Tab-separated table of C-alpha atoms in Angstrom:
chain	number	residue	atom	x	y	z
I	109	UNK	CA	0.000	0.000	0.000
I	110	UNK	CA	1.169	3.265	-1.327
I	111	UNK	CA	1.834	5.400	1.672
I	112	UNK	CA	2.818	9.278	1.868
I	113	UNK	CA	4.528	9.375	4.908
I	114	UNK	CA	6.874	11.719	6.584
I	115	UNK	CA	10.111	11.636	5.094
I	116	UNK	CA	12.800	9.551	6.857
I	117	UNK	CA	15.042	11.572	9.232
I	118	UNK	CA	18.019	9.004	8.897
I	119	UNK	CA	16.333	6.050	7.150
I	120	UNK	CA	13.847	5.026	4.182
I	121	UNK	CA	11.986	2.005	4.970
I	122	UNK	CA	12.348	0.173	1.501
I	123	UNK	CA	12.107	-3.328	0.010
I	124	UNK	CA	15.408	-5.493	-0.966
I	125	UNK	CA	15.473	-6.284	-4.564
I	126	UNK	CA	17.759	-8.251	-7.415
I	127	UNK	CA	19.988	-6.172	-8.648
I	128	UNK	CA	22.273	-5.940	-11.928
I	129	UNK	CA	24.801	-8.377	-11.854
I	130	UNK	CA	28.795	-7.909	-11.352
I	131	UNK	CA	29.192	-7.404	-14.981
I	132	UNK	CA	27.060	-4.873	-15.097
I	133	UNK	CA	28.930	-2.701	-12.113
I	134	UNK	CA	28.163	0.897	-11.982
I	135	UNK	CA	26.077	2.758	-14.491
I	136	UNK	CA	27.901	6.454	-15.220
I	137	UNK	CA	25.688	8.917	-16.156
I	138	UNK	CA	25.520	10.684	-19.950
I	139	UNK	CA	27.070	14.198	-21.386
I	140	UNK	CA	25.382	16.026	-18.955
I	141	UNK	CA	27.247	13.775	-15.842
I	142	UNK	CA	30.326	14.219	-17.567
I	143	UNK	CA	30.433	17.954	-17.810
I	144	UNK	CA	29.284	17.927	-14.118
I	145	UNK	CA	32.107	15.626	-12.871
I	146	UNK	CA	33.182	16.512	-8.953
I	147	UNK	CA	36.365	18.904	-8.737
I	148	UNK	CA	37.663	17.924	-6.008
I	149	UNK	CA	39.228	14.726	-7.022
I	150	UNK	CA	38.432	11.345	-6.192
I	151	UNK	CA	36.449	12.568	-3.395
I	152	UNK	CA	33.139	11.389	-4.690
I	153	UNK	CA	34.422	7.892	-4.968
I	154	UNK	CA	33.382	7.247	-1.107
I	155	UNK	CA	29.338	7.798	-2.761
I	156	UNK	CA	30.104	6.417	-5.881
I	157	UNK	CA	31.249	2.601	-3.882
I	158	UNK	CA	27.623	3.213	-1.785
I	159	UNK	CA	26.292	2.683	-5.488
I	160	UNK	CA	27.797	0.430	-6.630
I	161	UNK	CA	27.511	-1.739	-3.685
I	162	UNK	CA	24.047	-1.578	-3.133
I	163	UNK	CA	24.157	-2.621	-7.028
I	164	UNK	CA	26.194	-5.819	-6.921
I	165	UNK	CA	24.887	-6.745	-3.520
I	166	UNK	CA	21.263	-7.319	-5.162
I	167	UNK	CA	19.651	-4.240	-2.887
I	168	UNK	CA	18.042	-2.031	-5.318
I	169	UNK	CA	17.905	-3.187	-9.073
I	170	UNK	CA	18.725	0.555	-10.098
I	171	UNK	CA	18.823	4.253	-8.813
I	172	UNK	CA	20.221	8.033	-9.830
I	173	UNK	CA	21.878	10.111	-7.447
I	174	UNK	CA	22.574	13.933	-7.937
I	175	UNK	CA	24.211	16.301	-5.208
I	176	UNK	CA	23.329	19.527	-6.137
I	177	UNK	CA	24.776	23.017	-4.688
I	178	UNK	CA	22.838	25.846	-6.034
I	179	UNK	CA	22.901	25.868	-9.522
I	180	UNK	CA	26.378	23.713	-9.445
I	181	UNK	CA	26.206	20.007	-9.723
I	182	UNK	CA	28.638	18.315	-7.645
I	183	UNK	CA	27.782	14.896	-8.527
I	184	UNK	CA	25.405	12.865	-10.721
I	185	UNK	CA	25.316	9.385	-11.754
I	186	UNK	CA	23.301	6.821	-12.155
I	187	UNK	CA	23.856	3.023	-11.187
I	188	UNK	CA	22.095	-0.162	-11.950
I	189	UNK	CA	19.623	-0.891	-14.744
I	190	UNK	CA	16.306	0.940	-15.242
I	191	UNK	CA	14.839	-2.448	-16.993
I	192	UNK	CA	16.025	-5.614	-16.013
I	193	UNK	CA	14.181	-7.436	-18.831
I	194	UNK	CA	15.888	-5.593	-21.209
I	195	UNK	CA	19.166	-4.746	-19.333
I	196	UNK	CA	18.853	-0.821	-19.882
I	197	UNK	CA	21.219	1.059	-17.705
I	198	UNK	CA	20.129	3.530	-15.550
I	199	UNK	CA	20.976	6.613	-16.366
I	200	UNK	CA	20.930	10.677	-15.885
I	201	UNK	CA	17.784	10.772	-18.118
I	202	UNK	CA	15.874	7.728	-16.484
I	203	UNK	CA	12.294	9.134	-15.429
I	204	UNK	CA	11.058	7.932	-12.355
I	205	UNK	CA	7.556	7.916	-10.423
I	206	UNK	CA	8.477	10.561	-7.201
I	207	UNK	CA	5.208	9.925	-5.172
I	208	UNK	CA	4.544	12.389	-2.122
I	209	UNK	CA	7.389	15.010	-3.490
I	210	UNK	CA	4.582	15.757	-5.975
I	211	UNK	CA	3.391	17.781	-3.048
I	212	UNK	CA	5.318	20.671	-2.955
I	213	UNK	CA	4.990	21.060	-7.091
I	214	UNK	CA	1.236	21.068	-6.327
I	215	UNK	CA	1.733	23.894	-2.929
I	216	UNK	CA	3.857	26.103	-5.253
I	217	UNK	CA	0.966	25.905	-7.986
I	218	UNK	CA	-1.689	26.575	-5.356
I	219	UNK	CA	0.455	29.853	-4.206
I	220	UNK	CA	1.141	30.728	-7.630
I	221	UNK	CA	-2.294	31.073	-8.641
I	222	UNK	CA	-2.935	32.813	-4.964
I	223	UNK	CA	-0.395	35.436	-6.260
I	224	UNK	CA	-2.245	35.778	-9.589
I	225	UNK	CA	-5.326	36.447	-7.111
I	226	UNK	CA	-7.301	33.397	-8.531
I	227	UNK	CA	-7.779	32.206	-5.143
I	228	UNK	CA	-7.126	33.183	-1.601
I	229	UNK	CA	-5.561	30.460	0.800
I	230	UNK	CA	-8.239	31.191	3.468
I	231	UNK	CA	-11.004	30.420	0.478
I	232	UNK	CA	-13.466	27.950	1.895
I	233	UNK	CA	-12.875	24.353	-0.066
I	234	UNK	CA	-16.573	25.009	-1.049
I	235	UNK	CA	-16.267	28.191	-3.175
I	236	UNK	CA	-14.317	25.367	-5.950
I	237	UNK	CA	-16.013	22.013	-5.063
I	238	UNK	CA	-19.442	23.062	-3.679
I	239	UNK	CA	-20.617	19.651	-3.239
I	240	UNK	CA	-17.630	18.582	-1.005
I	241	UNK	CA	-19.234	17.389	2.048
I	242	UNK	CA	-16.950	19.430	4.087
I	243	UNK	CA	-17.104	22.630	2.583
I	244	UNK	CA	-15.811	24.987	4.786
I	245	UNK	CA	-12.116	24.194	5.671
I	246	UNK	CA	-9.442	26.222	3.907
I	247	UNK	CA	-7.376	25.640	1.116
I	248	UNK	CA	-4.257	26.515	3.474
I	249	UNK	CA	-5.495	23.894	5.809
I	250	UNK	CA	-5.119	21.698	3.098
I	251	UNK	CA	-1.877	22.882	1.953
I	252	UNK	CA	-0.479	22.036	5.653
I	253	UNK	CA	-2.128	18.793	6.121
I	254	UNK	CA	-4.415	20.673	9.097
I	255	UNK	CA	-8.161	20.468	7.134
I	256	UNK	CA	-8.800	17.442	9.804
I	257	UNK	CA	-9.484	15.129	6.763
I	258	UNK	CA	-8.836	11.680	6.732
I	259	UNK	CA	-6.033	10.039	4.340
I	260	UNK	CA	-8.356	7.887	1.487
I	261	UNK	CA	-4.874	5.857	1.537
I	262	UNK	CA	-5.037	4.376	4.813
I	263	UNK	CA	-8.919	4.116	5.397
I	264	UNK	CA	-8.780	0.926	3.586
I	265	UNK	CA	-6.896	-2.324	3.380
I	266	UNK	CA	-3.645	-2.523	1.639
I	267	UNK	CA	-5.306	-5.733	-1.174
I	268	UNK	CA	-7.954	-2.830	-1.573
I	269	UNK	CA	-6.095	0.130	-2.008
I	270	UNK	CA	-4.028	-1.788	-4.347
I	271	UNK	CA	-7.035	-3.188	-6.269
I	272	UNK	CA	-8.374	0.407	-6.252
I	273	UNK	CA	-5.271	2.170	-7.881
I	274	UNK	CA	-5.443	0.200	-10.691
I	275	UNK	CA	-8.422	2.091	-12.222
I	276	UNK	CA	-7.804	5.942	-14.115
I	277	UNK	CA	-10.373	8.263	-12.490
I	278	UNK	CA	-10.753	11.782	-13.800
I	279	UNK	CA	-10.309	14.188	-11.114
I	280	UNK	CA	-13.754	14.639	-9.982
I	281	UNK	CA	-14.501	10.903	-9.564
I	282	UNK	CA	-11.057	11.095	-7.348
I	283	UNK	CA	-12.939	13.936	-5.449
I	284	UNK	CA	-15.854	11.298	-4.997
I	285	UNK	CA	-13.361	9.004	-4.403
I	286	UNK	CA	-11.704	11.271	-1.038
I	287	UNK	CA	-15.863	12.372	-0.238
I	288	UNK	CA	-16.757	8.628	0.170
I	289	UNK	CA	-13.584	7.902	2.825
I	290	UNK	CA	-14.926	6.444	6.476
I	291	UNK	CA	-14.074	8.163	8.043
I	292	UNK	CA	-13.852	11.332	5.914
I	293	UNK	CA	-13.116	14.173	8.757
I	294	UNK	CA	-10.671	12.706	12.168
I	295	UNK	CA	-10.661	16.397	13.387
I	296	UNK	CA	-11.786	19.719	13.108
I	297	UNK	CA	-10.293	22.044	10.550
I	298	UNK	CA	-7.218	23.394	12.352
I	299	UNK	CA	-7.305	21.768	15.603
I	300	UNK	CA	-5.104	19.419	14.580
I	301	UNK	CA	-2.381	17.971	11.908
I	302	UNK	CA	-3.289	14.698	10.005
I	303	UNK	CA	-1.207	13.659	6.991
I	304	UNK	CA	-3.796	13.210	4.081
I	305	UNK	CA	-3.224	12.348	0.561
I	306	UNK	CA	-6.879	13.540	0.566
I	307	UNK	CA	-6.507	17.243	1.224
I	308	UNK	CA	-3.663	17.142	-2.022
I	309	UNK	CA	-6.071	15.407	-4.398
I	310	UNK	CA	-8.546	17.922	-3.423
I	311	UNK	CA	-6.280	20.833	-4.179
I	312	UNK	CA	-5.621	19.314	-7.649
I	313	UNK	CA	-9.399	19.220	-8.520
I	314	UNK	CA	-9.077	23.618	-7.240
I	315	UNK	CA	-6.822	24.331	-9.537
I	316	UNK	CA	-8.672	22.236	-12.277
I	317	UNK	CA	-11.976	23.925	-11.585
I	318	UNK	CA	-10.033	27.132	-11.805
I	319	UNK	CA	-7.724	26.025	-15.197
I	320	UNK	CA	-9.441	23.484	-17.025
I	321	UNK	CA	-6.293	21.113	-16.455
I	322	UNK	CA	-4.570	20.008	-13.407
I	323	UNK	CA	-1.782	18.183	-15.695
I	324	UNK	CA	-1.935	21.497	-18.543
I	325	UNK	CA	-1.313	24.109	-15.349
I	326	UNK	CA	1.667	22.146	-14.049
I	327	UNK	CA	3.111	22.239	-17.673
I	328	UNK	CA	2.902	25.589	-17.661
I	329	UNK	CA	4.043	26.058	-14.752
I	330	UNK	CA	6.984	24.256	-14.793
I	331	UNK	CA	8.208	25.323	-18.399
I	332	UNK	CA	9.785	28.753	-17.611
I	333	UNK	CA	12.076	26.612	-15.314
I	334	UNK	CA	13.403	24.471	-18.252
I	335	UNK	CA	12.254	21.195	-16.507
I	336	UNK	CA	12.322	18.407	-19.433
I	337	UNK	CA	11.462	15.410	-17.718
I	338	UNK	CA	9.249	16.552	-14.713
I	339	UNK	CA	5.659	16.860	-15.059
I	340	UNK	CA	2.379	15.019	-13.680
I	341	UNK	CA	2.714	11.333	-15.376
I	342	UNK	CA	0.708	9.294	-17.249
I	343	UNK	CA	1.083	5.671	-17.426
I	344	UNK	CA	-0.128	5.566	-21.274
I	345	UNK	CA	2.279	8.215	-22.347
I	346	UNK	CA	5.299	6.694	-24.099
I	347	UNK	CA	8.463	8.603	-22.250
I	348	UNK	CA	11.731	8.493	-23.699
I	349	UNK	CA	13.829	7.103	-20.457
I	350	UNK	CA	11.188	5.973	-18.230
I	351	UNK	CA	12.448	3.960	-15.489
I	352	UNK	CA	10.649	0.609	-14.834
I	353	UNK	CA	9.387	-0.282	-11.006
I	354	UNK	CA	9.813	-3.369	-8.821
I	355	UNK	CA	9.036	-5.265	-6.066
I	356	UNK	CA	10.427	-7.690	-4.210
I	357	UNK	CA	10.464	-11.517	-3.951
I	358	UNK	CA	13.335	-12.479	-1.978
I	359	UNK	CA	12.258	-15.349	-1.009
I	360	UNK	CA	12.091	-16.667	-4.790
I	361	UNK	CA	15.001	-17.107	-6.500
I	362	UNK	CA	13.974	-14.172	-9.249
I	363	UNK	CA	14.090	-12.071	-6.312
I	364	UNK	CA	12.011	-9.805	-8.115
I	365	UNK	CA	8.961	-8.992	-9.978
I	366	UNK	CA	7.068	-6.055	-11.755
I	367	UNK	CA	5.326	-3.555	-9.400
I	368	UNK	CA	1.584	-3.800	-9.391
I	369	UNK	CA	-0.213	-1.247	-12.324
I	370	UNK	CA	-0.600	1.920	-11.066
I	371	UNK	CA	-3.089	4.776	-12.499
I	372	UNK	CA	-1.009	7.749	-11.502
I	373	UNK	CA	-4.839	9.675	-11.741
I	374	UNK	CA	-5.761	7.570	-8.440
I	375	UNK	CA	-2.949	9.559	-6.326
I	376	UNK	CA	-3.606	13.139	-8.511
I	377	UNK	CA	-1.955	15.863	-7.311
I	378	UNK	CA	-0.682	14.009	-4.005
I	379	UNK	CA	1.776	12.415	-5.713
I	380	UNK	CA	1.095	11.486	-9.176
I	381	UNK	CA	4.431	13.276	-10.802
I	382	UNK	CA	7.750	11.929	-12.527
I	383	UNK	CA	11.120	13.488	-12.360
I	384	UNK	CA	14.776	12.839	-12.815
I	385	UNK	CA	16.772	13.423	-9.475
I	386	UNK	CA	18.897	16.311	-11.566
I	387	UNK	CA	15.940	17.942	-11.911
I	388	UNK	CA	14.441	17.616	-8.259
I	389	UNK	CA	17.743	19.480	-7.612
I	390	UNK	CA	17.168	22.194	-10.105
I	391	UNK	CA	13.645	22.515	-8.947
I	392	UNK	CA	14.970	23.150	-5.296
I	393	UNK	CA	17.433	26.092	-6.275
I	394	UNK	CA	15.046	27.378	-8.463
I	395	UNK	CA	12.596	27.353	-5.489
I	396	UNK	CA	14.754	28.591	-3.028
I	397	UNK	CA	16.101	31.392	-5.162
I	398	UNK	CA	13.035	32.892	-5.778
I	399	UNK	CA	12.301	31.769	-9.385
I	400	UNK	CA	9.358	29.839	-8.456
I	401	UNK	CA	6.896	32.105	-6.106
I	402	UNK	CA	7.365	35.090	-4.787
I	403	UNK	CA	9.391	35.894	-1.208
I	404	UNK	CA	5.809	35.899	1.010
I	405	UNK	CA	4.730	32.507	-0.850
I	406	UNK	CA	7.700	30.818	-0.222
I	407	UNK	CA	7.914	32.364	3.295
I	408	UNK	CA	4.327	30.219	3.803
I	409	UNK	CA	5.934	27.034	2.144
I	410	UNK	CA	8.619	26.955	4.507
I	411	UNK	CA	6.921	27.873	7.821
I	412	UNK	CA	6.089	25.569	10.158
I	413	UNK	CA	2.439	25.607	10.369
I	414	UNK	CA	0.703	26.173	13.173
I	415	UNK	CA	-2.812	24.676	14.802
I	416	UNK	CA	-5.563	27.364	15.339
I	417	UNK	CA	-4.525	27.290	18.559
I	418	UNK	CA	-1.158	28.932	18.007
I	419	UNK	CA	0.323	25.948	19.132
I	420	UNK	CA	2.822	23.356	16.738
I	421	UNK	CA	1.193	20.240	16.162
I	422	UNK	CA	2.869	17.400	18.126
I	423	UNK	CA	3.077	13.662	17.545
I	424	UNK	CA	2.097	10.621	19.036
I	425	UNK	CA	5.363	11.088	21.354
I	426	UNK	CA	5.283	14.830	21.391
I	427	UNK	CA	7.676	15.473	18.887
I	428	UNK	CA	7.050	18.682	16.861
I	429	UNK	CA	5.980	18.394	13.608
I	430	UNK	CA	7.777	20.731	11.291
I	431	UNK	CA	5.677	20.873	7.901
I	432	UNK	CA	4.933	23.884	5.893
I	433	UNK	CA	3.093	23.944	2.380
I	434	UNK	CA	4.341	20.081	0.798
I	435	UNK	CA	7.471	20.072	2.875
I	436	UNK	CA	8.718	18.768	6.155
I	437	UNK	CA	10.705	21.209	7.146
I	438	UNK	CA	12.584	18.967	10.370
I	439	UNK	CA	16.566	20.169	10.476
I	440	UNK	CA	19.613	18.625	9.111
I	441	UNK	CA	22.736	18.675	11.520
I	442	UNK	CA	21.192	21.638	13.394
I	443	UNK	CA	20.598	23.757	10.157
I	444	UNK	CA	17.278	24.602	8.235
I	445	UNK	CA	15.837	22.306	5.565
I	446	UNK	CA	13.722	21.095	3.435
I	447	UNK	CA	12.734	17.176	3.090
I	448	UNK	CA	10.513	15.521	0.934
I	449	UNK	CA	10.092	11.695	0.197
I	450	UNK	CA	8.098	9.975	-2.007
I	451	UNK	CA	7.014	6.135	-2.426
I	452	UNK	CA	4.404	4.706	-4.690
I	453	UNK	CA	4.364	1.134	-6.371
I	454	UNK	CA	8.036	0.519	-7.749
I	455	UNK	CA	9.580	3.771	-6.829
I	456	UNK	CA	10.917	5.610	-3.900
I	457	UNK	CA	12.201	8.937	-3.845
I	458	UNK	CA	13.615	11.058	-1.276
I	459	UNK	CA	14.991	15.286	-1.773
I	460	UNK	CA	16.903	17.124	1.311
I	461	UNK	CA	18.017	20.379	0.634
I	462	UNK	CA	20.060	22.370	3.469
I	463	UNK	CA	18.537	25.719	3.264
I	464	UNK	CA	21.729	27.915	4.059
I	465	UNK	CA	24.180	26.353	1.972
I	466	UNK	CA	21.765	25.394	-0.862
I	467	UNK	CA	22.901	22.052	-0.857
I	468	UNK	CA	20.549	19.177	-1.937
I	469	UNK	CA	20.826	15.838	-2.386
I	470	UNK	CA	17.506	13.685	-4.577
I	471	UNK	CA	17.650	10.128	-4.467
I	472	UNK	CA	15.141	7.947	-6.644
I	473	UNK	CA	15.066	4.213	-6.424
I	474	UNK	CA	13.200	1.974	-8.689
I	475	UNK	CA	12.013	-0.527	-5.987
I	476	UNK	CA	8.825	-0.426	-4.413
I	477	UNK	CA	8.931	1.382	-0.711
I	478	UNK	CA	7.180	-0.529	1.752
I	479	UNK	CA	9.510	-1.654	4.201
I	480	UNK	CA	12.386	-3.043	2.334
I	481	UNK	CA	15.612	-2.817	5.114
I	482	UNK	CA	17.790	-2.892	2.066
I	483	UNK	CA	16.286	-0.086	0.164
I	484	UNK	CA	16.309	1.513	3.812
I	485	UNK	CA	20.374	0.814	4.020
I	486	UNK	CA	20.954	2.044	0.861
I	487	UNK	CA	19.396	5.736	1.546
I	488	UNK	CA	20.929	5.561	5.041
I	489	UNK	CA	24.950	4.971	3.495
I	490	UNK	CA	24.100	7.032	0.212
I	491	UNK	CA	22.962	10.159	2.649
I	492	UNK	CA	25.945	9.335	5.008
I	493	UNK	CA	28.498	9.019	2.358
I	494	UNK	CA	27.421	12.723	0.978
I	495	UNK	CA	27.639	14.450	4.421
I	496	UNK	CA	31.259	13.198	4.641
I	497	UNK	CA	32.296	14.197	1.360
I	498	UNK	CA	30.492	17.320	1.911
I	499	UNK	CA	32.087	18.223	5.425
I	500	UNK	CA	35.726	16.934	4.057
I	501	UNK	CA	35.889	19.436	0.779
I	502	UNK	CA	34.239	22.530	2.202
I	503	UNK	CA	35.516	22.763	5.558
């Protein structure tokens, strides 16, 4: 079962899958790798032997890896196959499913159009879906995950969730889809923070009712930024690159098999989107330089939001939860950041960026990200091996 959850601090609970074989080592990256090589010698190789390890060692069949400073690359490559039917290696230009780091494309859209004064983000949900049966929480309530809706994810079992994905929906039979949850509401609007897939589908149907496309607006959207490969998928399009998914078997001696069918239209504009991990980088300095919304809008993004009580929503064990508009917002090493992570059938992704020193790091995995300790191991070294490189070139 596909689920959204709070990106991993340390650790992303993932799957264990075949991987290429010794012959195949380590996949480089293209042109656009190559002109982006680290300088600062053979540094990098420390990240480089996390790759290929969790390659030979049958962890992950494939994954790309870009470290990202601003609008500097300091190191992109890919590693693996993106098919292993037909042995394609993985590569700067493989596309992959990104799940919940749709999210924040979909909160930057939302404040976009708030900036164009299409909508205001204390607009009652029913001034754009006037049937909703809750009509009167906010679209910021949705944007921080505080509307007190339920998550349609998790309000049903994992065979039927997976049963249910199968089938394309057009948005407002997803918005039927979200209405008909039991429960639909687990609080009231701002008393308290619930994740929910539901409140992002929602927003996708707004800015539908208020563009004509969902899909069309991100397109837009996204194009002044020069992002080729990153837009709301479609499992019928034919993409030049795309990335195949897997799950696991390890019991079998395949040790894999094809991830389930998944109509990207089911998760909308939770977490329906495809990217390359170059370009999740791109999209964060463009963000965070002010390309993307304006200073106030990406102020909002990157505030913790608060209950109506004035009060930071705790966890189950009183933790704080940092979360703004799409992004978690919990510290790296004691300095500001942004997290995201992603995981729907066959794919896991995961995007940290260090606010201060612009530094990001995206990670995509074609393996499917329901608690797979490998897949898990592999993000924990990967994310360990940066840091040190990181801290031993800079200082």
């Amino acid at each position: 079962m596909i689920k959204y959850s709070r990106p991993m601090k340390a650790s992303v609970s993932r799957r264990t899958l075949l991987g290429a074989t010794a012959a195949s080592g380590v996949v480089a990256t293209g042109a656009l790798a190559k002109s982006a090589a680290p300088a600062v010698g053979d540094a990098w190789n420390a990240v480089e032997a996390v790759g290929q390890a969790a390659i030979l060692s049958q962890a992950v069949p494939g994954m790309q890896v870009c470290v990202r400073r601003g609008d500097a690359v300091l190191f992109s490559r890919g590693f693996g196959l993106s098919n292993l039917e037909t042995r394609t290696a993985m590569d700067a230009k493989s596309v992959f499913r990104i799940g919940s780091v749709t999210k924040e494309f979909t909160a930057a859209l939302v404040l976009s159009l708030a900036e164009k004064g299409r909508l205001q983000l204390d607009d009652p949900l029913g001034r754009f879906l006037p049937s909703f049966p809750v009509p009167a929480l906010t679209l910021g309530q949705l944007l921080t995950h505080t509307s007190g809706l339920s998550n349609y994810t998790s309000t049903v079992s994992a065979q039927t969730y997976l049963e249910q994905s199968r089938q394309d929906r057009s948005v407002q039979e997803m918005v039927e889809v979200v209405a008909g949850a039991e429960p639909l509401v687990v609080s009231e609007p701002g008393a308290a923070w619930a994740y929910s897939n539901s409140g992002y589908v929602l927003l996708g149907a707004v800015i539908e009712s208020i563009t004509g496309s969902y899909a069309q607006a991100m397109a837009d959207f996204l194009r002044p930024l020069g992002l080729q490969n990153t837009a709301v998928d479609d499992g019928r399009e034919v993409i030049d690159g795309r990335a195949s998914g897997y799950v696991a078997q390890p019991e079998s001696s395949a040790k894999f098999a094809n991830a389930p069918y998944a109509a990207m239209s089911y998760a909308g504009a939770s977490g329906a989107m495809r990217a390359t991990a170059e370009e999740l980088g791109l999209w964060r300095s463009a963000l965070l330089s002010g390309r993307v919304v304006s200073a106030d809008s990406l102020a909002f993004m990157t505030t913790p939001a608060r209950l109506s009580s004035g009060s930071l929503p705790t966890d189950d064990a009183g933790s704080e939860i940092l979360y703004g508009a799409g992004v978690y917002l919990d510290p790296m090493e004691g300095r500001p950041a942004l997290r995201g992570g992603g995981a729907v059938q066959g794919f896991v992704a995961v995007c940290d960026t260090v606010i201060p020193t612009r530094l990001t790091t995206a990670i995509l995995l074609n393996v499917d990200g329901n608690g797979a300790p490998g897949g898990r191991a592999v993000m924990r070294d990967l994310r360990r091996a940066v840091r040190d490189v990181v801290a031993a070139t800079t200082g």
